[in-house]
Short mmCIF file of C-alpha atoms and ligand atoms in Angstrom, two decimals:
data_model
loop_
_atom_site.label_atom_id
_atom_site.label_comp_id
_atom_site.label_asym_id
_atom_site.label_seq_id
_atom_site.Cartn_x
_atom_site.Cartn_y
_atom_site.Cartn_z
CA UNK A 1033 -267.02 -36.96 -90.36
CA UNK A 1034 -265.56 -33.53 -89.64
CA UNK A 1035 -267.34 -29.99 -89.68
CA UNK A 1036 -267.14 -27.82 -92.79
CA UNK A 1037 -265.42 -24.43 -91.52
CA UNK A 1038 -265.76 -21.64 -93.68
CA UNK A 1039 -263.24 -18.86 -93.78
CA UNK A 1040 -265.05 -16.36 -95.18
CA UNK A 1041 -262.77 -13.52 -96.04
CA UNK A 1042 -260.61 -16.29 -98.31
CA UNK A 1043 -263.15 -17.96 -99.99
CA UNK A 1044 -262.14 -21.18 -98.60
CA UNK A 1045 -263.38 -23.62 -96.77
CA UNK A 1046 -262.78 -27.20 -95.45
CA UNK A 1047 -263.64 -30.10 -93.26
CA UNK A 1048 -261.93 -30.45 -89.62
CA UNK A 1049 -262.84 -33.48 -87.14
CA UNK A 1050 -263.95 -32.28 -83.54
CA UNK A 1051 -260.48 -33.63 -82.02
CA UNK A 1052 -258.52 -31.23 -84.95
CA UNK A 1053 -257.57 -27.79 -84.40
CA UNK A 1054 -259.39 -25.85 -87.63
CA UNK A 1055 -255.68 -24.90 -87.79
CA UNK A 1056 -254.69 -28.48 -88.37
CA UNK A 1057 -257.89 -29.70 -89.84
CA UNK A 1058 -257.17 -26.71 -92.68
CA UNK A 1059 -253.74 -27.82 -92.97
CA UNK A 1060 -254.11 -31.62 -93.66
CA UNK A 1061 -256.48 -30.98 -96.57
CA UNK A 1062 -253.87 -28.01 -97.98
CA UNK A 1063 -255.44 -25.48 -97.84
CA UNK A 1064 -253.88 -22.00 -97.45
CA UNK A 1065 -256.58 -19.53 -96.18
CA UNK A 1066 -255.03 -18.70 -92.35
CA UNK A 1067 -251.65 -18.14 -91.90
CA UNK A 1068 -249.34 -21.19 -90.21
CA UNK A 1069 -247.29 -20.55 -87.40
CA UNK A 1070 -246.19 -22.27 -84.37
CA UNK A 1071 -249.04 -24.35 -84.27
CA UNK A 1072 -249.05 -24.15 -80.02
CA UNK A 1073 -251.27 -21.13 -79.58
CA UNK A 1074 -248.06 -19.00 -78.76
CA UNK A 1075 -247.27 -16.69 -81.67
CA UNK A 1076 -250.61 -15.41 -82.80
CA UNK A 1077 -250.16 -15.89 -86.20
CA UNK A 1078 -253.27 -17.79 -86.91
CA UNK A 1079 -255.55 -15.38 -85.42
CA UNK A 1080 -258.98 -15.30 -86.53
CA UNK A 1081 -262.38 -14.22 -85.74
CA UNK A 1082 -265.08 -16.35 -85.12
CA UNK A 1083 -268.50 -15.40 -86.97
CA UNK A 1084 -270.73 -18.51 -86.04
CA UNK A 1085 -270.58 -22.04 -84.97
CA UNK A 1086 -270.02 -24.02 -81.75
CA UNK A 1087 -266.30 -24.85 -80.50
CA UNK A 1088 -264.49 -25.02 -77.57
CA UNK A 1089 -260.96 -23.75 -77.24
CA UNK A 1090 -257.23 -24.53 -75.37
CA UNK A 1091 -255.02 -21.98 -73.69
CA UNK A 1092 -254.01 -19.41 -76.23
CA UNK A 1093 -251.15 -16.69 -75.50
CA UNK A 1094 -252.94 -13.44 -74.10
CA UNK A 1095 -250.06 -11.64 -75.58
CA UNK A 1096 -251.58 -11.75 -79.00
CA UNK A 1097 -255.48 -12.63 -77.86
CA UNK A 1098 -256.49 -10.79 -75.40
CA UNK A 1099 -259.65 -11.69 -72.17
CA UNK A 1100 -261.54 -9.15 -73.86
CA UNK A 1101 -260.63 -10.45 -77.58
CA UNK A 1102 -261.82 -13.92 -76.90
CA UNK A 1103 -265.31 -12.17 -75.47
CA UNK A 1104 -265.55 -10.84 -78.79
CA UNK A 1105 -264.89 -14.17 -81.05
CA UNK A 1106 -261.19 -13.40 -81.17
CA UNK A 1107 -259.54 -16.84 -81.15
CA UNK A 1108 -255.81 -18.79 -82.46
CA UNK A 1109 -257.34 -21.43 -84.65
CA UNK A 1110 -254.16 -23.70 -83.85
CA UNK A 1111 -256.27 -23.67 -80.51
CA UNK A 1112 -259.88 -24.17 -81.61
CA UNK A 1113 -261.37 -27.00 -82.11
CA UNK A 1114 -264.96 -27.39 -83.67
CA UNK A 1115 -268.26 -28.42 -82.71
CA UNK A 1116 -270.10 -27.61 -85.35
CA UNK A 1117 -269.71 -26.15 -88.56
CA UNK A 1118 -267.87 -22.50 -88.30
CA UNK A 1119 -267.66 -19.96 -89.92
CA UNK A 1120 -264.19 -17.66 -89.58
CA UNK A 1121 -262.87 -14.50 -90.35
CA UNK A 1122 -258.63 -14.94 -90.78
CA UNK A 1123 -257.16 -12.21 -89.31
CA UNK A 1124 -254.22 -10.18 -91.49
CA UNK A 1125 -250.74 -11.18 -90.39
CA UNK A 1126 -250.36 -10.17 -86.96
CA UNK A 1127 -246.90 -9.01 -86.99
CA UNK A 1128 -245.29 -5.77 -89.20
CA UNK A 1129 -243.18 -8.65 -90.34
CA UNK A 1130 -239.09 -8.35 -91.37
CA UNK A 1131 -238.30 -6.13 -94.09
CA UNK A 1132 -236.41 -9.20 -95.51
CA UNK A 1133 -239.49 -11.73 -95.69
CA UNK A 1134 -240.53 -12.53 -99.03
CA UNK A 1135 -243.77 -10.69 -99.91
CA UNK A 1136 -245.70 -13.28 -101.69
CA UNK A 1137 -246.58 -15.08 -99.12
CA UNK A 1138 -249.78 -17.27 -99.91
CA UNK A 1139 -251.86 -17.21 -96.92
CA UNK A 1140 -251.58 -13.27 -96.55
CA UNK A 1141 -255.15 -12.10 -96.85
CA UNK A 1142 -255.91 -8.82 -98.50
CA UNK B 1195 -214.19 -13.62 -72.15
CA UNK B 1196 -212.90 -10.17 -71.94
CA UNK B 1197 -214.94 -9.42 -68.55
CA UNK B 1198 -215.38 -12.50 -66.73
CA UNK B 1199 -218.47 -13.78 -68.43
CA UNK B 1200 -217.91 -17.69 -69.28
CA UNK B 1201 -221.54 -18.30 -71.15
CA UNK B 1202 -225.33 -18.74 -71.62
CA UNK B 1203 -225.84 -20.19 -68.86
CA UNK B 1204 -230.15 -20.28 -68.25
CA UNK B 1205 -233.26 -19.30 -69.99
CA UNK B 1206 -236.40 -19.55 -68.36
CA UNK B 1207 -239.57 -20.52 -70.81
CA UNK B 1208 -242.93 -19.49 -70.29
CA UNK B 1209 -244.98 -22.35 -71.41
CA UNK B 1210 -249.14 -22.45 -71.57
CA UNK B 1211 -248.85 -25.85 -69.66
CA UNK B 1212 -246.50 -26.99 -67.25
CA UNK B 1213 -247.17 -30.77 -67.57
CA UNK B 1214 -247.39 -30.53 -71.66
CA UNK B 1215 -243.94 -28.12 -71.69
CA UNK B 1216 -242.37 -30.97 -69.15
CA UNK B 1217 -243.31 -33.99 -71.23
CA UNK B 1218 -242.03 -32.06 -74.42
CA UNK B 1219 -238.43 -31.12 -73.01
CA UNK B 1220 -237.69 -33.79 -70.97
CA UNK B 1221 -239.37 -36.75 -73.17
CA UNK B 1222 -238.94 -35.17 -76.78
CA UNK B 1223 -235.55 -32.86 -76.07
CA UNK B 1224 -234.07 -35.76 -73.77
CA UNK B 1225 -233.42 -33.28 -70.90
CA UNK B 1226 -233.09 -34.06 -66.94
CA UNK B 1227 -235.68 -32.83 -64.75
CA UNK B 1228 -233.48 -32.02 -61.88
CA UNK B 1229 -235.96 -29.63 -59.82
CA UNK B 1230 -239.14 -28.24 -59.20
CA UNK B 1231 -240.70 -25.66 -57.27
CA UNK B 1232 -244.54 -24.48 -56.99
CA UNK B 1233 -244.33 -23.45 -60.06
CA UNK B 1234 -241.52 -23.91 -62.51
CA UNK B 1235 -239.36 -26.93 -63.62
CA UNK B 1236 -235.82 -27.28 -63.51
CA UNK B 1237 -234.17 -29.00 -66.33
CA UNK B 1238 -230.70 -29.15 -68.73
CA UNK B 1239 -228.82 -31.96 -70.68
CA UNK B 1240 -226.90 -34.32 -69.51
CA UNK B 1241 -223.53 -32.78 -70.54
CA UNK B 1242 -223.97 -29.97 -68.68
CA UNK B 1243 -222.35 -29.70 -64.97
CA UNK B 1244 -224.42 -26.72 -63.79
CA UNK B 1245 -227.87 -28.36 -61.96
CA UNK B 1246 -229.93 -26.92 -64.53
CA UNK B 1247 -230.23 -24.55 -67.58
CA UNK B 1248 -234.00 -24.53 -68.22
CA UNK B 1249 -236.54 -23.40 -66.27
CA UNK B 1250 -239.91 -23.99 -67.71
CA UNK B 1251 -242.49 -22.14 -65.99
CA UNK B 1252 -246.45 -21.82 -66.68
CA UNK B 1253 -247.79 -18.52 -67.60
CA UNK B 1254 -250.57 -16.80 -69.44
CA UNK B 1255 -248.50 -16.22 -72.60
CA UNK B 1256 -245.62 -18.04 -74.29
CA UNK B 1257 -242.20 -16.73 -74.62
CA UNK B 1258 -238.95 -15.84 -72.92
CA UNK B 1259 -238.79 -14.80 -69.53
CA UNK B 1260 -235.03 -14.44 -69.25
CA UNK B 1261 -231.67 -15.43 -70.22
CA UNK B 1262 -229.09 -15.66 -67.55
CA UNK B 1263 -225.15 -16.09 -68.30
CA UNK B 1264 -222.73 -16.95 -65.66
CA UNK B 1265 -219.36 -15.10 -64.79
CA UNK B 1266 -216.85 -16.36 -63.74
CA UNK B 1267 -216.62 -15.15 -59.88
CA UNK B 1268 -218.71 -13.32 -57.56
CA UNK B 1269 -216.56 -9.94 -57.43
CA UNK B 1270 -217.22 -9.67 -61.61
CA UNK B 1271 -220.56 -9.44 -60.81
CA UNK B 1272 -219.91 -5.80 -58.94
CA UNK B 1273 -217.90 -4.77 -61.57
CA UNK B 1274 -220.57 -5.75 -64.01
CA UNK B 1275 -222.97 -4.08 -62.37
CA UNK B 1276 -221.41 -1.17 -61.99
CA UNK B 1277 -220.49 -1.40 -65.41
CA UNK B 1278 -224.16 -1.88 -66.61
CA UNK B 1279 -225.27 1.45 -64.65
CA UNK B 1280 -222.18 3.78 -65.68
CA UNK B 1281 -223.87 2.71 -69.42
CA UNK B 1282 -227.25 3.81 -68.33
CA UNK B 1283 -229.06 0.49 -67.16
CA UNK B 1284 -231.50 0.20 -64.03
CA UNK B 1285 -230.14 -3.07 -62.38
CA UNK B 1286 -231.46 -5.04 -59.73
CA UNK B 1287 -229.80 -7.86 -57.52
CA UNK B 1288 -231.60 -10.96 -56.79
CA UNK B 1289 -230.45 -12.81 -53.92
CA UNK B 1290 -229.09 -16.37 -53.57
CA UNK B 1291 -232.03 -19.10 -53.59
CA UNK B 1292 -234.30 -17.12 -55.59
CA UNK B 1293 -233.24 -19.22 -57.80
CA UNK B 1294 -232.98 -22.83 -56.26
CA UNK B 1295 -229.39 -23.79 -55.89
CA UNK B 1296 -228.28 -20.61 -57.41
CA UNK B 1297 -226.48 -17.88 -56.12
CA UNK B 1298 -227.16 -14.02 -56.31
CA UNK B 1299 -228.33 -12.74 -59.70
CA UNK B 1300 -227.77 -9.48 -61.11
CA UNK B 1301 -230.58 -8.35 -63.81
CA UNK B 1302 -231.60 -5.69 -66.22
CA UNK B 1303 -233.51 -4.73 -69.07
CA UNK B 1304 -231.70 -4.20 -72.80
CA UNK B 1305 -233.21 -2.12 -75.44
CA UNK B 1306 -234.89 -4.48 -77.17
CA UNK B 1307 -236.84 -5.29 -74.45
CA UNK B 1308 -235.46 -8.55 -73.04
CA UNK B 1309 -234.68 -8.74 -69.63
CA UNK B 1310 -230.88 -10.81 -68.80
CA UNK B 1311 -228.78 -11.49 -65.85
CA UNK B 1312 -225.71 -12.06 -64.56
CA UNK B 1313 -225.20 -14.64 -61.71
CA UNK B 1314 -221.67 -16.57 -60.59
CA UNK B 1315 -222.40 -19.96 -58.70
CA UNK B 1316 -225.01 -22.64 -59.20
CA UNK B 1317 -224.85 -26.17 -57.17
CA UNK B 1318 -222.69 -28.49 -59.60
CA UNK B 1319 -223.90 -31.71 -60.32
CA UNK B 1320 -221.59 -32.89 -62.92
CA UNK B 1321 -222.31 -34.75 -66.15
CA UNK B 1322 -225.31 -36.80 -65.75
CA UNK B 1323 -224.75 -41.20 -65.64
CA UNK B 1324 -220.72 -40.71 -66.41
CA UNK B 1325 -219.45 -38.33 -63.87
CA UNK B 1326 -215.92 -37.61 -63.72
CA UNK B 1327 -213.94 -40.05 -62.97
CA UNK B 1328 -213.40 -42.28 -65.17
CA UNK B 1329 -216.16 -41.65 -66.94
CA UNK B 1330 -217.75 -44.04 -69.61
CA UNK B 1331 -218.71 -42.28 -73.09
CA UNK B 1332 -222.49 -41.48 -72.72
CA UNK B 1333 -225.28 -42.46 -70.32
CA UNK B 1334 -227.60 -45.05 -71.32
CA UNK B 1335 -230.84 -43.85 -69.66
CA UNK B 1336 -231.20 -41.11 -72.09
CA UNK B 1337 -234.83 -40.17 -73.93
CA UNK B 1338 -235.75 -38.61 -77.25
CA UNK B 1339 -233.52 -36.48 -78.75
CA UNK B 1340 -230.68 -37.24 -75.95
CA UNK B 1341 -230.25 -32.92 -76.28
CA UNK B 1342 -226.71 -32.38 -74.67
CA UNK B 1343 -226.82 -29.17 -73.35
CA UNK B 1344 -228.91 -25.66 -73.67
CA UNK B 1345 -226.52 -23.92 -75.99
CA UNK B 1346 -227.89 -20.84 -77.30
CA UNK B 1347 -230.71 -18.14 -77.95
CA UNK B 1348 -231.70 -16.29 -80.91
CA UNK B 1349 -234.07 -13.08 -79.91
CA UNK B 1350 -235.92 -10.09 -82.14
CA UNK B 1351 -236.23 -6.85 -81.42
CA UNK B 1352 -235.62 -3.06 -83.08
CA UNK B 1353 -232.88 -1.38 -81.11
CA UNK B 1354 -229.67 -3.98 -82.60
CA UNK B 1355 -227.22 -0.72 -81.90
CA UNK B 1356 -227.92 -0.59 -78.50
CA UNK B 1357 -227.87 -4.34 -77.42
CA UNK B 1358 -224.62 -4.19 -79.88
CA UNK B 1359 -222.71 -1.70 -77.75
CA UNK B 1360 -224.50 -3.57 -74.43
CA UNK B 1361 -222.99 -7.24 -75.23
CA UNK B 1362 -219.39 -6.06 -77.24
CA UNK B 1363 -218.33 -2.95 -74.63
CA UNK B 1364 -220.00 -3.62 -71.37
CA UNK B 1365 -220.67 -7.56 -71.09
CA UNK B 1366 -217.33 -7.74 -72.94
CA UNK B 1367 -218.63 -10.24 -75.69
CA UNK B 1368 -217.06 -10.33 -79.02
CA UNK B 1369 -219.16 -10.15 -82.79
CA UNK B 1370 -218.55 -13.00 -84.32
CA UNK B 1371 -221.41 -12.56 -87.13
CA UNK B 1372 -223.16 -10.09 -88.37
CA UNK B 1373 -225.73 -9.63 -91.69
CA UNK B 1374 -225.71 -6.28 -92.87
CA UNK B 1375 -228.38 -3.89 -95.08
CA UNK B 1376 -225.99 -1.14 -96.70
CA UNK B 1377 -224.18 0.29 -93.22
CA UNK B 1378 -227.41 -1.62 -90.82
CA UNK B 1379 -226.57 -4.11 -89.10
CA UNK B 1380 -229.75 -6.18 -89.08
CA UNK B 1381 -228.42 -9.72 -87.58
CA UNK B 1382 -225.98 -9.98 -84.57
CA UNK B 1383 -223.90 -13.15 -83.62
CA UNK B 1384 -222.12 -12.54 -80.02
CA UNK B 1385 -219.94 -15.08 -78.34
CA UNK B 1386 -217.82 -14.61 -75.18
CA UNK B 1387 -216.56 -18.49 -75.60
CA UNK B 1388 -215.44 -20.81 -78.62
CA UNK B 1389 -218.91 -21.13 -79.67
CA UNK B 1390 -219.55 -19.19 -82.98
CA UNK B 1391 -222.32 -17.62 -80.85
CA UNK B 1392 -223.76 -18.15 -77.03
CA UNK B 1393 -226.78 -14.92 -78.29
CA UNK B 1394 -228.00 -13.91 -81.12
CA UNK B 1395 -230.42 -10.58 -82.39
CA UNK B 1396 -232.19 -10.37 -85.24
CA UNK B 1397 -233.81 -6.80 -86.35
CA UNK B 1398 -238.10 -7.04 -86.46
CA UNK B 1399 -239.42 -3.31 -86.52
CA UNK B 1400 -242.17 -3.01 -84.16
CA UNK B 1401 -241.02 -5.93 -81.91
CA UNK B 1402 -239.84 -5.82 -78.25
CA UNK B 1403 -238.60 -8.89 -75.83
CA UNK B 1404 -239.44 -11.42 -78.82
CA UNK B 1405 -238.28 -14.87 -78.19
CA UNK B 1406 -237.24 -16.73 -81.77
CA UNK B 1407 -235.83 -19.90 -80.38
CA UNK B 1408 -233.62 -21.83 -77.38
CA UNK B 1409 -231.07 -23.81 -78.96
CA UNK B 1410 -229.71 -27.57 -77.74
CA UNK B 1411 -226.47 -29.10 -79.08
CA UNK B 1412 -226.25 -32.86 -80.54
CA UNK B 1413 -223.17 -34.58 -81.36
CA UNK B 1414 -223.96 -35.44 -85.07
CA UNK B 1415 -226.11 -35.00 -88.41
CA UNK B 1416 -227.46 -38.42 -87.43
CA UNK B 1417 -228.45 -36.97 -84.24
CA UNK B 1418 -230.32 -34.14 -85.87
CA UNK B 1419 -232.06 -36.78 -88.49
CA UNK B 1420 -232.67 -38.69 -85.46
CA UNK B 1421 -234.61 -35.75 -83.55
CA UNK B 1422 -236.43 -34.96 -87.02
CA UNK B 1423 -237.23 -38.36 -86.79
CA UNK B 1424 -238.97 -37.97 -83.03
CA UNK B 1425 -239.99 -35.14 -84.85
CA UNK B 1426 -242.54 -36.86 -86.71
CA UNK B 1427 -243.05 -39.83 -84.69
CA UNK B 1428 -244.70 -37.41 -82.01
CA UNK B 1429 -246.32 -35.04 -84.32
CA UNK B 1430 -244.21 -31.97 -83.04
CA UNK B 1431 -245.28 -28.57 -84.96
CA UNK B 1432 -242.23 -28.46 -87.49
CA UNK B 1433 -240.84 -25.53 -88.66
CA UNK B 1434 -238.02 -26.18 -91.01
CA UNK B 1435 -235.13 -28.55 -91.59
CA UNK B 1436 -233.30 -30.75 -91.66
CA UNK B 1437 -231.00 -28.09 -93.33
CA UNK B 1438 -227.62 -25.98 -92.66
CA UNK B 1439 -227.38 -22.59 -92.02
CA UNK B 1440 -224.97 -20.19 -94.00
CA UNK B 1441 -225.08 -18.24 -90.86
CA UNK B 1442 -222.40 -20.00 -88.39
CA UNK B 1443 -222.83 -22.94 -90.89
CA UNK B 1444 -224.16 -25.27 -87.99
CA UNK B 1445 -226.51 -28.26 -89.17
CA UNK B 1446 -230.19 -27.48 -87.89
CA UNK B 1447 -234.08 -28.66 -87.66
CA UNK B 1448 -236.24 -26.36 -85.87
CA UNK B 1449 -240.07 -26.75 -84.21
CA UNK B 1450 -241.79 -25.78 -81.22
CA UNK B 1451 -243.13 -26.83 -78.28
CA UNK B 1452 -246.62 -27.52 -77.40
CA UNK B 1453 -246.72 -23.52 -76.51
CA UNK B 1454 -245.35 -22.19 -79.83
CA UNK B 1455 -242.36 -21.27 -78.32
CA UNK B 1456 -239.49 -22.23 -80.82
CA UNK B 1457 -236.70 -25.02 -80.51
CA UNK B 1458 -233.57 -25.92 -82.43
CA UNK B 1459 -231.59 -28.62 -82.17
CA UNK B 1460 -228.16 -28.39 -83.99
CA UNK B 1461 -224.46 -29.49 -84.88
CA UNK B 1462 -221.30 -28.88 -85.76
CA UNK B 1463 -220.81 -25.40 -87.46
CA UNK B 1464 -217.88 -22.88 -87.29
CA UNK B 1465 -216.08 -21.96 -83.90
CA UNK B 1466 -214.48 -18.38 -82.59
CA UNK B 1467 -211.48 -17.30 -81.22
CA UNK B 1468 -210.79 -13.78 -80.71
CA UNK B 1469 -208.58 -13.24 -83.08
CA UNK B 1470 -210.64 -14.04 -86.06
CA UNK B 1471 -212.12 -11.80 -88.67
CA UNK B 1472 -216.23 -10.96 -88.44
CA UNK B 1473 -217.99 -13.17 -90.94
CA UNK B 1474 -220.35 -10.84 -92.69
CA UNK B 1475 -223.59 -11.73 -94.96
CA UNK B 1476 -224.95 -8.92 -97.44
CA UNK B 1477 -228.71 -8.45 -97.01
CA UNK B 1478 -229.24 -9.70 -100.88
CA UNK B 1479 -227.69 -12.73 -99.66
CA UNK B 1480 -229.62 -13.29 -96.66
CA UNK B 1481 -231.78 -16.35 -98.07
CA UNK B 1482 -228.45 -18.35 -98.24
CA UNK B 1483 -227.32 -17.18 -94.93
CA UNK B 1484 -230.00 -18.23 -93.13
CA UNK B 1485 -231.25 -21.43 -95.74
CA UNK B 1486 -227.72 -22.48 -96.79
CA UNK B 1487 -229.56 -25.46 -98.98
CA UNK B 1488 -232.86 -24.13 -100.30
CA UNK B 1489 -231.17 -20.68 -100.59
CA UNK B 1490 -234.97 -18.78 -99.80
CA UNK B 1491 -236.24 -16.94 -96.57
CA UNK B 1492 -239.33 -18.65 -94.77
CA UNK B 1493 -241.70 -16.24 -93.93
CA UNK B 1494 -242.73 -18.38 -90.68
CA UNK B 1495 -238.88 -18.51 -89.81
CA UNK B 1496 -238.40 -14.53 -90.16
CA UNK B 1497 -241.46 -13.31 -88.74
CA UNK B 1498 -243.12 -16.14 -85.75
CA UNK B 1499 -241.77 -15.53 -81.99
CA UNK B 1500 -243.31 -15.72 -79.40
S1 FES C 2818 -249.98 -20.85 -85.12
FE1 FES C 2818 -249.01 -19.83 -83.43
S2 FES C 2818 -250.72 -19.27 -82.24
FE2 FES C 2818 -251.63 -20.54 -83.78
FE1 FE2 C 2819 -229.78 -21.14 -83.30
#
């Protein structure tokens, strides 16, 4: 059985087994409450902030988290992988975005 | 090739984990490891003569250290350089073997924030299992996606109008296609070969040195159903495809490695010469241009680099 991991800023939440990312646990249930990238901890896309809950965590890209971010719960959820039940914060889309993206995209949090 | 330079010739990858990037382009990709050093890998496909064309090398972050492209003698790469800093670049020569098996590079920063360089000779070890003489059709030691050679990059960043007057006045590259927002030009195709493109920009405000993907050529659709196919069998992170672009019109799938840093593999599509017109996509159209099939932008294809 898997951990529930709440994201609390999208009024979601779901179950992800120990040896699943959250990123990938959220993602095989369908769920759309942090934004999907590259899924490698490279882009910073699915940035979020950890609120509670045990984990342990891969290499992520210090472009987007910082040594000083992770100290404060700052974390890529595609690298994050959970020991107990969590609870998240899912962090806005990282990147000013193109002009030419479509705007309704569903895992934007507001 | 209006001044010497022949094409893309090396990118070097930043990758979170040397072993894990490795396995992914040489088992997954089908690449050669060819060299290593203390701290980066030396790869490229089997078609390609050059001794390598990727250099994977671990780092904190993902992303794109730089793209090299090789002239076609050691004298252009004075006149280059001098070139570069008459049009306001700092440049800076590397010498021969800083680079194993490669000879003196000359590099610089573009506006955008990507760092390139400029280099003439690299040991030649010929295509891989067929050689040339006589050679047989294909080698059959080949892995994964059997990738036949680094072809191309795709890169975001804000200032398109300087890197446009960098590649087409002083590298001597030609546009071969743009996209364009009323009189912006917000996606740039540049070839200096008969490849529809050997670099490509794409405008993201608020973006500098952005790396959107490395591109490796396959012979067929077949072969790109067949790395889709790898694809899943590995559990890659997928991006999009299979699927054309309207864009160059080349047959794609696209996914990452186990950094996040973004791969295509890709066939066929349209081919330059430099007497043909610019193919130009309108901004309202730019869902079909870059989607030919599904005719819709992907946010995670605009806006993810690493
Ligand atoms: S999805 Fe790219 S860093 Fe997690
Ligand atoms: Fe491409």
């Amino acid at each position: 059985m898997g951990h529930r991991i709440t994201v609390d800023n999208a009024g979601e939440s779901f179950e992800c087994p120990p040896e699943k990312s959250l990123l990938s646990g959220m993602e095989s249930q369908s769920k759309k409450a942090i934004a999907v990238g590259c899924r490698g901890g490279g882009c910073g896309y699915c940035k979020i902030r950890i609120l509670s809950g045990e984990f342990e965590t891969k290499k992520m890209s210090v472009k987007f988290v910082t040594h000083e971010e992770q100290a404060q719960g700052f974390a890529l959820s595609c690298r994050v992988f959970p020991r107990s039940d969590m609870s998240v914060i899912a962090i806005e889309e990282i990147q000013s975005g193109n002009p030419y993206a479509k705007k309704n995209v569903t895992s934007k949090i507001s | 090739m209006k001044k010497g330079v022949m094409r893309t010739g090396h990118i070097q990858i930043r990758v979170l984990d040397l072993d894990e990037g490795l396995a992914h382009y040489r088992d997954r990709l089908g690449l050669l490891e060819m060299d290593r050093d203390d701290t980066r890998v030396f790869l490229k496909g089997w078609t390609e003569c050059d001794k390598y064309s990727v250099v994977l090398r671990e780092a904190d972050e993902a992303g794109m250290d730089f793209l090299g492209f090789k002239v076609d003698s050691d004298a252009r790469l004075d006149e280059l350089r001098a070139d570069l800093e008459a049009a306001g670049y700092a440049t800076e020569e590397l010498p021969a073997g800083d680079l194993p098996d490669c000879g003196r590079r000359i590099t610089f920063v573009a506006g955008t924030g990507h760092r390139f360089e400029l280099y003439a000779d690299k040991v030649s070890t010929g295509r891989h299992g067929v050689g040339h003489h006589n050679p047989e059709a294909w080698p059959e030691d080949l892995k994964g996606m059997k990738a036949t050679r680094f072809d191309h990059a795709l890169l975001y960043g804000e200032d398109l109008a300087s890197v446009y007057t960098l590649f087409t006045d002083v590298l001597g590259f030609w546009l071969s296609e743009q996209a364009m927002d009323g009189e912006e030009r917000i996606a740039q195709f540049f070839t200096c070969s008969m490849k529809e493109h050997e670099i490509a920009f794409i405008k993201q405000e608020g973006n500098t040195g952005a790396f959107h993907h490395a591109s490796f050529y396959l012979e067929s659709w077949q072969d790109v159903l067949h790395a889709a196919d790898i694809i899943s069998m590995h559990d890659i992170s997928l991006d999009i495809g299979p699927t054309r672009h309207g864009l160059t019109h080349g047959a794609t799938i696209y996914f990452f490695d186990p950094s996040g840093n973004r791969n295509e593999t890709f066939c066929g599509g349209d081919y330059f010469f430099p007497d043909h017109p610019v193919t130009t996509w309108d901004a309202e159209q730019l869902g079909k241009a870059v989607f030919y099939h599904t005719r819709e932008l992907n946010e995670r294809f605009l806006t993810v680099t690493t």
